[in-house]
Structures are given as C-alpha cells and as structure tokens.
Amino acid sequence: MPAPRPSSEPRPAPDTASDVIRWAAFSCVLVPVVLVWYGTSLAGATGTPLGLAAVTAVCRVLLRRSERGARRCEAQRGGRHTRERTPVD
C-alpha cells in the first residue's frame, strides 16, 4: 500500500475550545444523573449542573481569549521574520 502523499494545503487547526465546551455540556447532563443514581438528593443534584455550567462559561471565555491572543502573537511574529537582517561588523 503506497504511503499517503503530503498535501500542499495546510490542515485547519482543531477547535479545541469547542471540544472542551462539548465535553463540559455533556458532564452537565451526566453528573446529576450519576449523583441521583448514587443516592444524592434531587435538590443537590439539580444545583450541580448550575455550578458546572458557570464554570464551563468562564472556561469558554478564557479559552477564546487565549486563542485570540495566540493568533495575535503569531501574526506579530510573522511580521518580524519578513525583515532583512543586517550583518554585524
């Protein structure tokens, strides 16, 4: 079987923030079910997803902010490499 050819097109970066948010939303549903299954009160299990949702929202904001900062930093580095360097005597 021949080896796959490397494509000249760059791969898009995975959207890790969306993956984290998806797993967090899943846990907001799963955790209360597990808590009720193991005997926690319904009121306690109901409050848990609210706390998880708040933590998820804060994490999402911080992840998006971090991604924007990384893109901005990457753009600045790209501009820095285009300059010619002068030899030092």
GROMACS .gro file of C-alpha atoms in nm, residues 1-88:
model
   88
    1MET     CA    1   0.000   0.000   0.000
    2PRO     CA    2   0.154   0.335  -0.100
    3ALA     CA    3   0.220   0.597   0.162
    4PRO     CA    4  -0.022   0.889   0.168
    5ARG     CA    5   0.101   1.195  -0.012
    6PRO     CA    6   0.152   1.509   0.192
    7SER     CA    7  -0.087   1.774   0.071
    8SER     CA    8   0.029   2.124  -0.005
    9GLU     CA    9  -0.277   2.264   0.171
   10PRO     CA   10  -0.228   2.330   0.542
   11ARG     CA   11  -0.463   2.149   0.775
   12PRO     CA   12  -0.701   2.367   0.970
   13ALA     CA   13  -0.619   2.381   1.339
   14PRO     CA   14  -0.854   2.178   1.557
   15ASP     CA   15  -1.102   2.384   1.752
   16THR     CA   16  -1.003   2.267   2.098
   17ALA     CA   17  -1.222   2.518   2.279
   18SER     CA   18  -1.533   2.377   2.114
   19ASP     CA   19  -1.427   2.024   2.209
   20VAL     CA   20  -1.384   2.127   2.572
   21ILE     CA   21  -1.721   2.300   2.574
   22ARG     CA   22  -1.891   1.994   2.425
   23TRP     CA   23  -1.746   1.766   2.693
   24ALA     CA   24  -1.841   2.015   2.964
   25ALA     CA   25  -2.200   2.029   2.840
   26PHE     CA   26  -2.208   1.650   2.840
   27SER     CA   27  -2.086   1.645   3.200
   28CYS     CA   28  -2.354   1.899   3.299
   29VAL     CA   29  -2.608   1.635   3.198
   30LEU     CA   30  -2.425   1.324   3.313
   31VAL     CA   31  -2.312   1.432   3.661
   32PRO     CA   32  -2.660   1.495   3.807
   33VAL     CA   33  -2.781   1.160   3.673
   34VAL     CA   34  -2.490   0.983   3.841
   35LEU     CA   35  -2.545   1.174   4.165
   36VAL     CA   36  -2.911   1.078   4.180
   37TRP     CA   37  -2.821   0.718   4.092
   38TYR     CA   38  -2.585   0.703   4.390
   39GLY     CA   39  -2.840   0.849   4.632
   40THR     CA   40  -2.776   1.223   4.641
   41SER     CA   41  -3.086   1.434   4.696
   42LEU     CA   42  -3.263   1.564   4.389
   43ALA     CA   43  -3.211   1.924   4.507
   44GLY     CA   44  -2.836   1.871   4.542
   45ALA     CA   45  -2.816   1.703   4.204
   46THR     CA   46  -3.014   1.988   4.048
   47GLY     CA   47  -2.774   2.253   4.177
   48THR     CA   48  -2.468   2.075   4.044
   49PRO     CA   49  -2.527   2.144   3.672
   50LEU     CA   50  -2.576   2.512   3.751
   51GLY     CA   51  -2.230   2.526   3.906
   52LEU     CA   52  -2.081   2.323   3.624
   53ALA     CA   53  -2.246   2.549   3.366
   54ALA     CA   54  -2.100   2.858   3.536
   55VAL     CA   55  -1.750   2.706   3.540
   56THR     CA   56  -1.793   2.599   3.176
   57ALA     CA   57  -1.895   2.950   3.071
   58VAL     CA   58  -1.591   3.105   3.240
   59CYS     CA   59  -1.359   2.845   3.085
   60ARG     CA   60  -1.506   2.910   2.742
   61VAL     CA   61  -1.444   3.283   2.774
   62LEU     CA   62  -1.086   3.225   2.889
   63LEU     CA   63  -1.014   2.972   2.611
   64ARG     CA   64  -1.147   3.204   2.340
   65ARG     CA   65  -0.947   3.493   2.482
   66SER     CA   66  -0.634   3.278   2.487
   67GLU     CA   67  -0.687   3.171   2.126
   68ARG     CA   68  -0.725   3.533   2.015
   69GLY     CA   69  -0.405   3.626   2.198
   70ALA     CA   70  -0.218   3.336   2.039
   71ARG     CA   71  -0.335   3.440   1.691
   72ARG     CA   72  -0.231   3.799   1.757
   73CYS     CA   73   0.111   3.687   1.881
   74GLU     CA   74   0.154   3.460   1.578
   75ALA     CA   75   0.071   3.748   1.342
   76GLN     CA   76   0.331   3.968   1.510
   77ARG     CA   77   0.597   3.700   1.479
   78GLY     CA   78   0.519   3.657   1.111
   79GLY     CA   79   0.585   4.027   1.052
   80ARG     CA   80   0.910   4.009   1.242
   81HIS     CA   81   1.051   3.733   1.019
   82THR     CA   82   0.994   3.928   0.697
   83ARG     CA   83   1.257   4.192   0.780
   84GLU     CA   84   1.605   4.151   0.646
   85ARG     CA   85   1.885   4.128   0.895
   86THR     CA   86   2.196   4.336   0.850
   87PRO     CA   87   2.535   4.184   0.914
   88VAL     CA   88   2.721   4.298   1.221
   0.00000   0.00000   0.00000
